[in-house]
Short mmCIF file of C-alpha atoms in Angstrom, two decimals:
data_model
loop_
_atom_site.label_atom_id
_atom_site.label_comp_id
_atom_site.label_asym_id
_atom_site.label_seq_id
_atom_site.Cartn_x
_atom_site.Cartn_y
_atom_site.Cartn_z
CA MET A 1 18.45 45.96 16.64
CA GLU A 2 21.37 48.06 14.85
CA THR A 3 23.10 44.67 14.32
CA ALA A 4 20.24 43.46 12.32
CA LEU A 5 19.89 46.77 10.59
CA GLU A 6 23.51 46.54 9.46
CA GLU A 7 23.03 43.19 7.99
CA LEU A 8 19.98 44.03 6.01
CA ARG A 9 21.86 47.15 4.83
CA ARG A 10 24.53 45.01 3.49
CA LEU A 11 22.12 42.49 2.06
CA ALA A 12 20.25 45.09 0.04
CA ALA A 13 23.24 47.16 -0.80
CA HIS A 14 22.73 46.49 -4.71
CA ALA A 15 19.25 47.86 -4.90
CA GLU A 16 18.84 50.53 -7.68
CA ASN A 17 16.85 53.60 -7.67
CA ARG A 18 13.57 51.86 -8.83
CA ARG A 19 11.85 48.88 -7.72
CA THR A 20 14.48 46.20 -7.88
CA GLU A 21 13.38 42.28 -7.49
CA THR A 22 15.18 40.29 -5.28
CA GLY A 23 14.63 36.72 -6.87
CA ILE A 24 11.90 36.18 -3.56
CA PRO A 25 8.34 36.30 -4.40
CA ARG A 26 6.70 39.53 -3.21
CA LEU A 27 10.01 40.86 -1.90
CA ALA A 28 11.73 43.98 -3.53
CA MET A 29 14.06 47.09 -2.82
CA VAL A 30 15.26 50.36 -3.71
CA GLN A 31 18.01 52.72 -3.02
CA GLY A 32 18.80 56.21 -3.52
CA LYS A 33 16.93 59.08 -5.20
CA ILE A 34 13.63 57.86 -6.72
CA PRO A 35 12.19 59.98 -9.85
CA GLU A 36 9.33 61.88 -8.27
CA HIS A 37 6.74 60.56 -10.78
CA ASP A 38 7.39 56.92 -9.37
CA LEU A 39 6.77 57.96 -5.73
CA ALA A 40 3.37 59.62 -6.90
CA ALA A 41 1.52 56.26 -7.51
CA VAL A 42 -0.88 53.85 -6.50
CA TYR A 43 0.84 51.56 -4.06
CA GLU A 44 0.01 47.81 -3.47
CA PRO A 45 -0.69 46.53 -0.25
CA MET A 46 2.44 46.18 1.44
CA ILE A 47 4.80 46.24 4.56
CA ASN A 48 7.57 48.62 4.02
CA LEU A 49 10.66 48.70 6.02
CA ILE A 50 13.27 51.42 5.99
CA LEU A 51 16.81 50.30 6.48
CA ARG A 52 18.51 53.87 5.85
CA GLY A 53 16.99 57.33 5.68
CA SER A 54 13.60 58.11 5.98
CA LYS A 55 10.07 58.32 3.67
CA SER A 56 7.01 60.45 4.15
CA MET A 57 3.66 59.23 2.40
CA THR A 58 0.68 61.19 2.05
CA VAL A 59 -2.91 59.66 1.27
CA GLY A 60 -5.35 62.40 0.99
CA ASP A 61 -4.61 65.28 3.63
CA ARG A 62 -2.80 62.78 6.11
CA THR A 63 1.07 62.42 6.00
CA LEU A 64 2.95 59.64 7.80
CA HIS A 65 6.57 59.88 8.28
CA TYR A 66 8.85 56.92 9.01
CA ASP A 67 12.19 55.70 9.25
CA PRO A 68 14.32 52.70 10.37
CA ALA A 69 12.87 52.71 13.80
CA THR A 70 9.28 52.27 12.26
CA TYR A 71 7.70 50.26 9.31
CA PHE A 72 4.73 51.47 7.10
CA VAL A 73 1.52 48.98 6.42
CA MET A 74 -1.02 49.69 3.57
CA SER A 75 -3.69 47.15 3.45
CA VAL A 76 -5.39 48.22 0.41
CA GLU A 77 -4.31 49.90 -3.06
CA LEU A 78 -4.16 53.49 -2.42
CA PRO A 79 -3.06 56.51 -4.48
CA ALA A 80 -0.25 58.38 -2.58
CA VAL A 81 2.46 60.83 -2.79
CA GLY A 82 5.89 59.79 -1.62
CA SER A 83 9.28 61.64 -0.72
CA VAL A 84 12.39 59.84 0.26
CA HIS A 85 15.25 61.25 2.11
CA PRO A 86 18.83 60.24 2.68
CA ALA A 87 20.36 59.55 6.06
CA VAL A 88 21.72 62.44 8.27
CA THR A 89 25.31 61.04 7.34
CA GLY A 90 24.41 61.68 3.66
CA GLU A 91 23.98 57.95 2.93
CA PRO A 92 21.33 57.23 0.37
CA TYR A 93 17.89 56.24 1.26
CA LEU A 94 17.35 52.17 1.38
CA ALA A 95 14.33 50.21 1.84
CA VAL A 96 12.71 46.87 1.39
CA SER A 97 9.25 45.89 1.06
CA LEU A 98 6.88 42.74 1.09
CA THR A 99 3.77 42.89 -0.82
CA LEU A 100 0.66 41.46 0.89
CA ASP A 101 -1.05 38.20 -0.18
CA PRO A 102 -4.48 37.86 1.37
CA LYS A 103 -4.46 34.17 0.76
CA ILE A 104 -1.42 33.49 2.74
CA ILE A 105 -2.62 35.66 5.68
CA ALA A 106 -5.68 33.95 5.85
CA GLU A 107 -4.06 30.47 6.02
CA LEU A 108 -1.73 31.95 8.93
CA LEU A 109 -4.87 33.44 10.68
CA ALA A 110 -6.07 29.87 10.89
CA SER A 111 -3.39 28.92 13.45
CA ALA A 112 -2.28 32.38 14.98
CA PRO A 113 -3.20 33.36 18.25
CA ALA A 114 -5.79 36.10 18.78
CA ALA A 115 -3.91 39.56 18.69
CA ALA A 116 -4.31 43.35 19.65
CA GLY A 117 -7.70 44.76 19.05
CA ARG A 118 -8.28 47.25 16.20
CA GLU A 119 -7.01 50.95 16.82
CA SER A 120 -8.73 52.54 13.66
CA SER A 121 -10.30 52.07 10.51
CA GLN A 122 -7.67 53.51 8.17
CA GLY A 123 -5.95 51.42 5.41
CA PHE A 124 -2.69 52.66 6.25
CA SER A 125 -0.47 53.33 9.31
CA VAL A 126 3.14 53.18 10.75
CA ALA A 127 4.03 50.82 13.90
CA PRO A 128 7.48 50.33 15.92
CA VAL A 129 10.03 48.00 14.81
CA THR A 130 10.66 45.04 17.16
CA PRO A 131 14.02 42.88 17.32
CA GLU A 132 11.63 40.03 16.38
CA LEU A 133 10.29 41.45 13.25
CA LEU A 134 13.70 42.87 11.98
CA GLY A 135 15.04 38.94 12.70
CA GLY A 136 12.20 37.84 10.30
CA TRP A 137 13.47 40.09 7.34
CA VAL A 138 17.01 39.18 8.04
CA ARG A 139 16.16 35.55 7.45
CA LEU A 140 14.05 36.30 4.65
CA LEU A 141 16.69 38.75 2.71
CA ARG A 142 19.77 36.09 3.51
CA LEU A 143 17.91 33.79 1.03
CA MET A 144 19.16 36.19 -1.80
CA GLU A 145 22.85 34.76 -1.06
CA HIS A 146 21.22 31.02 -1.22
CA PRO A 147 18.70 31.21 -4.18
CA ASP A 148 18.58 27.36 -3.94
CA ASP A 149 17.00 27.91 -0.54
CA ILE A 150 14.08 30.18 -1.73
CA PRO A 151 11.62 27.87 -2.65
CA VAL A 152 11.67 25.74 0.70
CA LEU A 153 12.51 28.42 3.30
CA ALA A 154 10.89 31.95 1.70
CA PRO A 155 7.27 30.89 2.47
CA ALA A 156 8.41 30.30 6.07
CA TYR A 157 10.21 33.38 6.67
CA GLU A 158 7.36 35.46 4.77
CA ARG A 159 5.06 33.90 7.22
CA GLU A 160 7.18 34.82 10.25
CA ILE A 161 7.15 38.54 9.14
CA LEU A 162 3.34 38.41 8.70
CA TYR A 163 3.04 36.79 12.03
CA ARG A 164 4.77 39.65 13.79
CA VAL A 165 3.05 42.25 11.93
CA LEU A 166 -0.36 40.33 12.96
CA GLN A 167 0.88 40.41 16.56
CA GLY A 168 1.75 44.08 16.49
CA PRO A 169 -0.64 47.23 16.59
CA GLN A 170 -1.46 47.09 13.35
CA GLY A 171 -2.09 43.42 12.99
CA TRP A 172 -5.98 44.17 12.25
CA MET A 173 -5.06 45.56 9.00
CA LEU A 174 -4.04 42.41 8.02
CA ARG A 175 -6.43 40.25 9.58
CA ASP A 176 -9.62 42.33 7.69
CA ILE A 177 -7.70 42.03 4.22
CA ALA A 178 -7.68 38.26 4.68
CA THR A 179 -11.41 37.95 6.13
CA PRO A 180 -14.31 37.95 3.98
CA GLU A 181 -17.00 40.17 4.69
CA THR A 182 -15.52 42.68 6.69
CA ALA A 183 -15.85 46.31 5.98
CA LEU A 184 -12.23 46.72 4.78
CA SER A 185 -12.67 43.75 2.15
CA ARG A 186 -15.76 45.48 0.88
CA ILE A 187 -13.99 48.76 0.61
CA HIS A 188 -11.16 46.90 -1.15
CA ALA A 189 -13.46 45.28 -3.64
CA ALA A 190 -14.69 48.90 -4.47
CA ILE A 191 -10.96 50.15 -4.88
CA LEU A 192 -10.36 47.39 -7.12
CA TRP A 193 -13.42 48.58 -9.25
CA ILE A 194 -12.31 51.95 -9.33
CA ARG A 195 -9.00 50.98 -10.22
CA GLU A 196 -10.15 48.97 -13.22
CA ASN A 197 -12.43 51.66 -14.38
CA PHE A 198 -11.07 54.92 -13.68
CA THR A 199 -11.83 56.48 -16.88
CA GLN A 200 -15.15 55.79 -16.54
CA PRO A 201 -17.94 57.74 -14.66
CA LEU A 202 -18.35 56.88 -11.08
CA ARG A 203 -21.88 56.18 -9.81
CA ILE A 204 -21.67 55.96 -6.09
CA GLU A 205 -25.01 54.10 -5.83
CA SER A 206 -24.08 51.39 -8.07
CA LEU A 207 -20.68 50.88 -6.65
CA ALA A 208 -22.21 50.75 -3.08
CA ASP A 209 -24.67 48.22 -4.45
CA ARG A 210 -21.93 46.08 -6.05
CA VAL A 211 -20.13 45.81 -2.40
CA ALA A 212 -23.45 45.29 -0.62
CA MET A 213 -23.33 48.52 1.60
CA SER A 214 -25.75 51.31 1.78
CA VAL A 215 -24.58 54.42 0.23
CA SER A 216 -24.16 56.30 3.68
CA ALA A 217 -21.94 53.35 5.22
CA PHE A 218 -20.09 53.13 1.87
CA HIS A 219 -19.15 56.60 2.04
CA ARG A 220 -18.39 56.67 5.58
CA GLN A 221 -16.44 53.60 5.55
CA PHE A 222 -14.32 54.51 2.32
CA LYS A 223 -13.44 57.56 3.74
CA ALA A 224 -12.10 56.19 6.86
CA VAL A 225 -10.21 53.74 5.01
CA THR A 226 -8.59 55.63 2.24
CA ASN A 227 -8.77 59.09 3.67
CA MET A 228 -10.64 60.14 0.53
CA SER A 229 -14.01 60.18 -0.80
CA PRO A 230 -14.72 57.94 -3.82
CA LEU A 231 -14.97 60.71 -6.37
CA GLN A 232 -11.50 62.05 -4.85
CA PHE A 233 -9.99 58.51 -5.00
CA GLN A 234 -11.13 58.33 -8.62
CA LYS A 235 -9.74 61.79 -9.26
CA THR A 236 -6.18 61.26 -7.85
CA ILE A 237 -5.99 58.01 -9.70
CA ARG A 238 -7.01 59.83 -12.79
CA LEU A 239 -4.20 62.71 -12.64
CA MET A 240 -1.40 60.22 -11.31
CA HIS A 241 -1.94 57.91 -14.49
CA ALA A 242 -1.99 61.01 -16.50
CA ARG A 243 0.90 62.43 -15.02
CA ARG A 244 2.83 59.12 -15.82
CA LEU A 245 1.65 59.11 -19.41
CA MET A 246 2.81 62.59 -19.92
CA VAL A 247 6.35 61.95 -18.72
CA THR A 248 6.90 58.64 -20.04
CA GLU A 249 5.20 58.96 -23.28
CA ALA A 250 5.43 62.82 -23.79
CA LEU A 251 1.84 62.88 -24.52
CA SER A 252 -0.04 66.62 -24.32
CA ALA A 253 -1.99 67.39 -21.24
CA ALA A 254 -5.08 67.95 -23.62
CA SER A 255 -4.93 64.50 -25.01
CA VAL A 256 -4.33 62.78 -21.83
CA SER A 257 -7.16 64.61 -20.01
CA ILE A 258 -9.38 62.94 -22.36
CA ARG A 259 -7.72 59.57 -22.29
CA VAL A 260 -7.97 59.31 -18.34
CA GLY A 261 -11.66 60.12 -18.41
CA TYR A 262 -12.06 64.13 -18.12
CA GLU A 263 -14.55 65.90 -20.50
CA SER A 264 -12.85 69.34 -20.05
CA PRO A 265 -9.08 69.99 -20.64
CA SER A 266 -9.38 73.11 -18.54
CA GLN A 267 -10.78 71.23 -15.68
CA PHE A 268 -8.04 68.69 -15.70
CA SER A 269 -5.53 71.44 -15.65
CA ARG A 270 -7.04 73.04 -12.62
CA GLU A 271 -7.23 69.99 -10.81
CA TYR A 272 -3.62 68.87 -11.86
CA SER A 273 -2.38 71.95 -10.47
CA ARG A 274 -4.11 71.65 -7.30
CA LEU A 275 -2.77 68.20 -6.51
CA PHE A 276 0.88 68.68 -7.87
CA GLY A 277 1.49 72.07 -7.12
CA GLN A 278 1.87 73.49 -10.79
CA SER A 279 0.36 73.31 -14.36
CA PRO A 280 0.58 70.13 -16.20
CA VAL A 281 2.95 71.51 -18.76
CA ARG A 282 5.41 72.98 -16.07
CA ASP A 283 5.38 70.10 -13.98
CA THR A 284 6.11 67.29 -16.49
CA ALA A 285 8.77 69.08 -18.17
CA ASP A 286 10.56 69.17 -14.65
CA LEU A 287 9.71 65.58 -14.19
CA ALA A 288 10.77 64.49 -17.83
CA GLY A 289 14.26 66.07 -17.06
CA ALA A 290 14.53 64.67 -13.82
CA TRP A 291 13.59 61.14 -15.34
CA ARG A 292 16.10 61.27 -18.24
CA SER A 293 19.33 62.27 -15.90
CA ALA A 294 18.19 59.39 -13.54
CA ARG A 295 18.03 56.77 -16.10
#
């Protein structure tokens, strides 16, 4: 597998320290030290493969660590705090990611054989990399050197990667997001609603009714998938959005707190400090300085 990893590192060598598009649909890469406020964000459903170094992802109170021996799958949009680390040799962190398209997965499921059963209900996990999976990534990234081939061959290689993940221990996560009326698909619909309306008051009964679940089942399934309650999920999205606004637009904590849905700036400051470890003013001053130096 080391030979495949070395080729992938060569192919992704021109990645920057922010999301770098490849010209291949849904495929992106990143390299080096990433600004901290970019790592605390709402992540799209994706498969993330580390090529060099390592990464930690914290969702709620659960933290997962992964490196080139494993890959990360996130099946729903989740607010998470990440941290990346260079290789032990000092070489910069390098990774590629494939955003998940439920329609493509659904088409693949129509012809894919049955795979391993469900291991849990969570919407994110880590699994061991296999030579077959790495082979699919190599073939997909090679298309960056042959852009004329992308329209014809990229869909086939993307399906190959998805197929390998479907056949692995986290395959159920992909199956559920592409299958209507599963608990995960209902929670996914609720997550999308919260993301689009995060500044509004959250009424659990109305949201549960919207996704055709009882309140108790909705609470239980939402926590199982996201590792957070619906209110914690909304709060985390509000605070992450506020943090980005304060860093990138130099807005004050008081004005941002109202903008993201808080009625009390003092409550906003308390919850912000609890999530990010220091007050909004001190945290965003540190982040803004790091962001300017990284640009």
